[in-house]
Structure formats: structure tokens, C-alpha cells
Amino acid sequence: MIEIEVKVRLEHSKARSILKTIGAVQLGVESQSDIYFAAPYRDFAKTDEALRIRSLDGKAVLTYKGPKLDSVSKTRKEFETPVDEATTTQILHALGFSEAGVVRKKREVFSAGEITVCLDAVESLGEFLEVEIVAENEKELETSRAKLFELLKQFGAGEKDSIRTSYLEMVLEKYKD
Amino acid sequence: MIEIEVKVRLEHSKARSILKTIGAVQLGVESQSDIYFAAPYRDFAKTDEALRIRSLDGKAVLTYKGPKLDSVSKTRKEFETPVDEATTTQILHALGFSEAGVVRKKREVFSAGEITVCLDAVESLGEFLEVEIVAENEKELETSRAKLFELLKQFGAGEKDSIRTSYLEMVLEKYKD
């Protein structure tokens, strides 16, 4: 299974009316607070890995994301475990990991047929729309990407608007100086 | 709060009859499987730290133990979080941690007044008895140690029998060659 995602900058007031027009169904709303950690022994920015604690609704999840496995999709190994947020942060600090950055966002999730649409309101960054589809295999990759961009067209967005930078990278870039 | 522990080698058949005589109350029995991890960037044996996943009764806990804080007691920082065992092992492997050793034991826990007594049957190592008391502060340390050795005397054990080596170290020592 391959997850294909495309993210664009888009005002949510505009997105909402289009979601209504195309008959998308709202699945839920989450307030996510993601703390990303830096390892003391390798540079996750260079190795394209991420270690994160996501907190939502009083629950927390520790997630490891491995490097992207190819250059055309965002496919990557991902391992997740529910944890206690406070003590897991203490464990990571004790092991020498430090906080690299925090991404806080409100995520509204919609279903538009086989495509999942997220409206992300990211603290200090603004409003985004993310579309996602799950392909069964590599062969479907191109067809699936085409479907995503076909849907995005209805929101007035195209390939040139696609943002491959992660929210964490955008937050770090913003506060670099 | 300071945890003071003394561990000795002792046949459980002998220990059980003495526990009965002194009126100790059995609190529970646990089958614990502890996987200890080695970090890719520092030697936990040298830094006197430990990172472990303990599994018992289908549940798992990730525990970090910091270096002992002084030379007289086994006081150390300890942080614990419930986790999913399989994915946490995957996360640690992906981060470059490797399995340093496994300690499997059956632990029977008894209460003898303010002292907790554990009968540990450790795979490949044999039978042990561990006594533990919690002191409110440093001042009580000596009194508490004295209480532990007073109880141990009833089991025919003294200061010279005290084992400061951890089960992991004993397991690693055993399979060194």
C-alpha cells in the first residue's frame, strides 16, 4: 500500500464551499500538537527521518518515520505506539534527544470518494489543504496522482502549487533567524 | 523517596517456609520478560543507564533508568510509559538501538510489614530473593538498610551475600564467550 499526498496552501473559507459542492463528508476534527525530536547522534533533517510525539484529546502517540523510499511518492516506514506524553518526553530527554520544533494544528478531515481531504490550520503558518489517496501498488501511482490533481483543480490548485516541504521544516525555516 | 534494595541468591523452597513463618502476605505473581537495549551513541554499561521494554500479561512498559545518584544506595531516576511492544521495538531498531540482552523471570511479590519481598526465578540464572524498602529521606537510609539485613538474617543471608550485579549483567556475563 502506498500513500500519496499532495499539500497546497488554500484559504479554508474557499475550500469549505467547494467541499460542500462536491459532496465531501466531514469525518472529524482534531487539535494536534506535534513535538519533533532531534537525535544526539544523527541529523534527522539529513537522514530524512522524524521522531515525534503527537498529542490529541489527552492521548499521545510516539511516531517514527523513516526516510522516503523513492523519489516520486512520500512512501516511508512508519511505526507508532500509544505512550504517556510526559514520561516519554522525559525518557527522550534523558537519552539525549532534544526538541527540534513544535507543530500545532487544527485538522478537519473529509472524505471525497476514495480521496481523503484535510483542512489544516497550522499555528504560525496558516491554512492548507492536503489530499491523500492510498494506492494498492506502484502501477496505480500515476493514476492516483492524476486523481489527486484532478480534484485539486476544482479548488483552483495545480502541480505548481504542491508543497513538498513538511510543516516542521516550514516552522523551523520561519524561526531560523 | 529513596528505594533501597538488597538481592541475594536463595532457594525458593527454603524462602517460602520462612515467609510463611514471619507472616508475609503474597501480593501477586508476574511473568516478566525484559528486553534491554544498547544505544548506538553511548555505552549504557559505562554510563550506568538502562533502556528496557518489560512485557507482562500482554502489556508492555518502556523504562529508562538513569545512573545511580550516589554510591551507597540504588537511587536513580526512572521514567516509565506504557507502550505497544512490537512497534516500540521497531522504533528503537529504526533509531539504531540494538538488543543488548533479555532477562526472563517469574517474580512473586510478598509484603512483610514495610518491606517488599520478591522471589525471582530468573531464566538461566536461578532463584533469588530481593528485599526492598522505601525511605522518606537520606537520614533513614542507614536504619532502612539495617531493617533489610535484619529480615535477611531470618533467611540465613548477610551483607556478604548481597549481589549488586544486575540480572542483565549476570546474563551477559554468562553468555560472554
XYZ file of C-alpha atoms in Angstrom:
354
model
C 0.000 0.000 0.000
C 1.321 3.393 -0.987
C 0.135 6.677 0.472
C 0.192 9.555 -1.961
C -0.264 13.053 -0.565
C -0.353 16.486 -2.055
C -0.412 19.644 0.040
C -1.275 23.148 -1.111
C -1.803 26.486 0.564
C -5.530 27.318 0.472
C -7.980 29.509 2.363
C -10.404 27.301 4.243
C -13.426 29.529 3.659
C -12.945 28.919 -0.072
C -12.192 25.202 0.417
C -15.294 24.635 2.538
C -17.742 25.829 -0.089
C -16.085 23.628 -2.713
C -16.145 20.606 -0.370
C -19.864 21.178 0.032
C -20.358 21.424 -3.749
C -18.564 18.140 -4.433
C -20.451 16.391 -1.606
C -17.460 15.645 0.666
C -18.373 14.176 4.060
C -16.749 15.516 7.245
C -15.211 12.689 9.266
C -13.825 14.590 12.248
C -11.834 17.438 13.756
C -8.617 17.058 15.754
C -6.385 19.517 17.587
C -2.921 18.054 17.093
C 0.209 19.155 18.885
C 3.337 17.561 17.423
C 6.698 17.754 19.159
C 9.556 16.703 16.888
C 12.793 15.449 18.406
C 16.398 15.697 17.239
C 18.756 12.777 17.887
C 22.147 13.388 19.532
C 23.926 11.074 17.094
C 22.470 11.710 13.642
C 20.812 14.557 11.805
C 17.215 13.597 11.048
C 16.968 16.511 8.583
C 19.756 14.879 6.559
C 18.642 11.256 7.010
C 15.037 12.221 6.189
C 13.718 10.634 9.387
C 11.378 12.018 12.036
C 10.626 11.170 15.641
C 7.548 12.822 17.014
C 5.116 12.810 19.904
C 1.631 13.752 18.735
C -0.878 14.768 21.399
C -4.590 14.954 20.737
C -7.570 14.853 23.060
C -5.413 13.947 26.086
C -3.886 10.961 24.274
C -0.360 10.763 22.901
C 1.336 8.721 20.200
C 5.051 8.271 19.546
C 5.775 8.032 15.809
C 8.929 7.197 13.914
C 9.024 7.996 10.207
C 11.810 6.514 8.129
C 13.380 8.050 5.031
C 11.212 8.226 1.916
C 11.680 5.006 -0.018
C 11.627 6.512 -3.501
C 11.701 9.888 -5.177
C 8.210 10.003 -6.710
C 5.986 9.299 -3.703
C 6.020 10.020 0.019
C 6.144 6.300 0.870
C 8.063 5.633 4.087
C 8.216 3.242 7.001
C 6.126 4.459 9.879
C 5.887 2.933 13.360
C 3.510 4.205 16.035
C 2.809 3.368 19.653
C 0.465 4.965 22.175
C 2.503 6.445 25.044
C 2.282 8.628 28.100
C 3.331 12.058 26.829
C 5.107 13.423 29.915
C 7.248 10.387 30.760
C 8.071 9.672 27.103
C 9.357 13.250 26.787
C 11.446 12.634 29.944
C 12.816 9.366 28.515
C 13.777 11.045 25.225
C 15.443 13.961 27.036
C 17.342 11.560 29.313
C 18.567 9.696 26.216
C 19.921 12.968 24.847
C 17.178 13.741 22.321
C 16.156 17.397 22.171
C 13.071 19.165 20.930
C 13.607 20.251 17.332
C 10.311 22.019 16.849
C 6.614 22.043 17.562
C 3.783 21.980 15.028
C 0.310 22.763 16.329
C -2.654 22.486 14.034
C -6.361 22.010 13.815
C -7.087 19.277 11.276
C -10.535 18.760 9.775
C -10.821 15.501 7.895
C -13.217 14.954 4.971
C -13.933 12.032 2.698
C -14.378 12.716 -1.031
C -14.880 9.277 -2.517
C -11.579 7.428 -2.344
C -9.704 10.650 -1.547
C -9.206 11.950 1.995
C -9.134 15.727 2.272
C -7.633 17.522 5.293
C -8.075 21.176 6.115
C -5.058 22.039 8.251
C -4.943 25.330 10.155
C -1.317 25.374 11.269
C -0.202 27.721 14.047
C 2.072 30.484 12.679
C 1.899 29.063 9.142
C -1.709 29.478 8.038
C -4.272 27.412 6.187
C -3.550 24.392 3.990
C -5.409 21.678 2.164
C -3.989 18.180 1.926
C -5.383 15.446 -0.326
C -4.450 11.831 0.130
C -5.119 8.589 -1.646
C -3.994 5.034 -0.982
C -2.749 3.058 -3.974
C -2.584 -0.724 -3.987
C 0.716 -0.873 -5.851
C 3.321 1.082 -7.813
C 1.373 0.705 -11.068
C -1.507 2.773 -9.717
C 0.820 5.563 -8.636
C 0.415 7.722 -11.720
C -3.359 7.186 -11.949
C -3.690 8.067 -8.255
C -1.596 11.204 -8.572
C -3.726 12.230 -11.547
C -6.891 11.745 -9.472
C -5.477 13.981 -6.724
C -4.608 16.761 -9.144
C -7.972 16.404 -10.861
C -9.650 17.014 -7.500
C -7.251 19.858 -6.681
C -8.191 21.556 -9.943
C -11.672 22.063 -8.522
C -10.029 24.035 -5.705
C -8.144 26.124 -8.249
C -4.791 24.481 -7.468
C -2.335 22.695 -9.740
C 1.010 20.869 -9.708
C 2.909 24.140 -9.348
C 1.146 24.780 -6.022
C 2.205 21.465 -4.497
C 4.277 21.975 -1.338
C 6.711 19.153 -0.573
C 8.169 20.882 2.482
C 6.879 19.457 5.780
C 5.155 21.664 8.349
C 8.116 21.136 10.681
C 10.562 22.344 8.032
C 8.320 25.356 7.372
C 8.137 26.178 11.103
C 11.919 25.800 11.505
C 12.506 27.940 8.397
C 10.227 30.647 9.787
C 12.070 30.854 13.127
C 15.550 30.303 11.694
C 16.842 33.794 12.423
C 11.735 8.946 48.360
C 14.598 6.505 48.183
C 14.312 2.881 47.165
C 16.735 0.575 48.945
C 17.139 -2.937 47.591
C 19.198 -5.937 48.554
C 19.367 -9.072 46.423
C 20.704 -12.463 47.446
C 20.798 -15.921 45.894
C 18.335 -18.157 47.739
C 16.403 -21.359 47.095
C 12.714 -20.525 46.957
C 11.584 -23.711 48.734
C 13.569 -22.517 51.748
C 12.406 -18.901 51.367
C 8.725 -19.869 51.146
C 8.640 -21.627 54.507
C 10.325 -18.656 56.174
C 7.912 -16.214 54.519
C 5.081 -18.285 55.995
C 6.694 -18.260 59.458
C 7.083 -14.476 59.508
C 3.513 -13.994 58.213
C 4.376 -12.374 54.881
C 1.391 -11.784 52.565
C 1.577 -12.735 48.890
C 0.609 -9.793 46.671
C 0.948 -11.331 43.223
C 2.880 -13.274 40.619
C 4.202 -11.868 37.353
C 5.993 -13.409 34.382
C 8.303 -10.631 33.235
C 10.241 -10.564 30.008
C 12.720 -7.684 29.873
C 14.492 -6.703 26.675
C 17.385 -4.329 27.305
C 18.591 -2.056 24.542
C 22.019 -0.674 23.700
C 22.313 2.844 22.294
C 24.316 3.478 19.114
C 25.978 6.588 20.577
C 26.853 5.826 24.181
C 27.679 2.767 26.250
C 24.908 2.268 28.828
C 27.149 -0.179 30.729
C 29.616 2.680 31.261
C 27.086 5.446 31.842
C 25.129 3.198 34.241
C 21.881 3.724 32.347
C 19.324 1.231 31.114
C 16.574 1.256 28.492
C 14.209 -1.633 28.662
C 10.869 -2.948 27.399
C 9.205 -5.075 30.048
C 6.347 -7.313 28.904
C 3.935 -8.896 31.300
C 0.453 -10.296 30.821
C 0.219 -8.950 27.274
C 1.072 -5.421 28.412
C 4.372 -3.652 27.832
C 6.194 -0.797 29.534
C 9.179 1.200 28.278
C 11.508 2.121 31.145
C 14.552 4.384 31.275
C 16.796 4.129 34.316
C 19.366 6.842 34.871
C 22.760 6.456 36.545
C 22.742 5.774 40.293
C 22.747 9.114 42.064
C 25.084 8.143 44.899
C 27.377 5.311 45.887
C 25.535 3.974 48.940
C 22.050 3.316 47.587
C 20.487 2.241 44.291
C 18.653 5.565 43.945
C 18.219 6.578 40.317
C 15.892 8.465 38.019
C 13.332 6.194 36.455
C 10.764 7.056 33.778
C 8.121 4.652 32.532
C 5.416 4.710 29.893
C 3.005 2.033 28.707
C 3.714 1.183 25.061
C 2.909 -1.269 22.312
C 5.757 -3.788 22.463
C 6.092 -4.669 18.766
C 6.055 -1.151 17.327
C 8.249 0.260 20.123
C 10.846 -2.418 19.345
C 10.594 -1.391 15.666
C 11.034 2.292 16.580
C 14.117 1.551 18.712
C 15.658 -0.623 15.984
C 14.984 2.049 13.351
C 16.723 4.598 15.608
C 19.774 2.336 15.719
C 19.263 0.820 19.174
C 20.057 -2.880 19.392
C 19.041 -5.609 21.795
C 21.699 -5.958 24.479
C 20.131 -8.836 26.359
C 16.955 -10.431 27.598
C 16.040 -11.230 31.198
C 13.064 -13.502 31.744
C 11.822 -14.182 35.222
C 8.879 -15.234 37.311
C 8.508 -12.734 40.164
C 6.377 -13.490 43.217
C 5.796 -10.425 45.338
C 5.185 -10.535 49.114
C 4.598 -7.892 51.752
C 6.389 -8.267 55.083
C 5.358 -5.170 57.012
C 7.055 -2.192 55.407
C 9.372 -4.457 53.426
C 8.538 -5.845 49.988
C 9.983 -9.291 49.313
C 10.359 -10.678 45.777
C 11.094 -14.277 44.872
C 12.689 -14.088 41.437
C 13.155 -17.241 39.379
C 15.407 -15.965 36.600
C 15.807 -17.965 33.388
C 19.330 -19.390 33.089
C 20.419 -17.756 36.380
C 18.366 -19.452 39.098
C 16.479 -18.380 42.203
C 16.920 -15.107 44.054
C 15.300 -13.180 46.861
C 15.106 -9.396 46.743
C 14.050 -7.218 49.673
C 13.072 -3.604 49.211
C 12.112 -0.712 51.442
C 11.215 2.883 50.661
C 12.857 5.535 52.845
C 11.450 9.037 53.160
C 14.870 10.719 53.103
C 18.634 10.223 53.295
C 18.587 10.180 57.104
C 16.564 6.985 57.156
C 18.928 5.257 54.776
C 21.027 3.503 57.398
C 18.035 2.497 59.543
C 16.316 1.123 56.444
C 19.355 -0.846 55.314
C 19.611 -2.276 58.821
C 15.964 -3.373 58.674
C 16.573 -5.152 55.366
C 19.574 -7.055 56.706
C 17.707 -7.875 59.908
C 14.993 -9.514 57.797
C 17.568 -11.236 55.578
C 19.160 -12.758 58.702
C 15.981 -14.796 59.129
C 16.640 -16.248 55.667
C 20.198 -17.086 56.696
C 21.682 -14.336 54.497
C 24.000 -11.461 55.441
C 25.828 -8.459 53.944
C 28.419 -10.717 52.311
C 25.663 -12.395 50.268
C 24.378 -9.124 48.799
C 24.597 -9.131 44.989
C 24.949 -5.684 43.420
C 25.225 -7.013 39.888
C 22.031 -6.629 37.861
C 20.307 -9.631 36.281
C 21.191 -8.246 32.849
C 24.879 -8.036 33.773
C 24.719 -11.586 35.118
C 23.044 -12.840 31.920
C 25.585 -11.017 29.721
C 28.457 -12.362 31.842
C 27.102 -15.888 31.477
C 26.911 -15.731 27.673
C 30.058 -13.654 27.193
C 32.063 -16.385 25.487
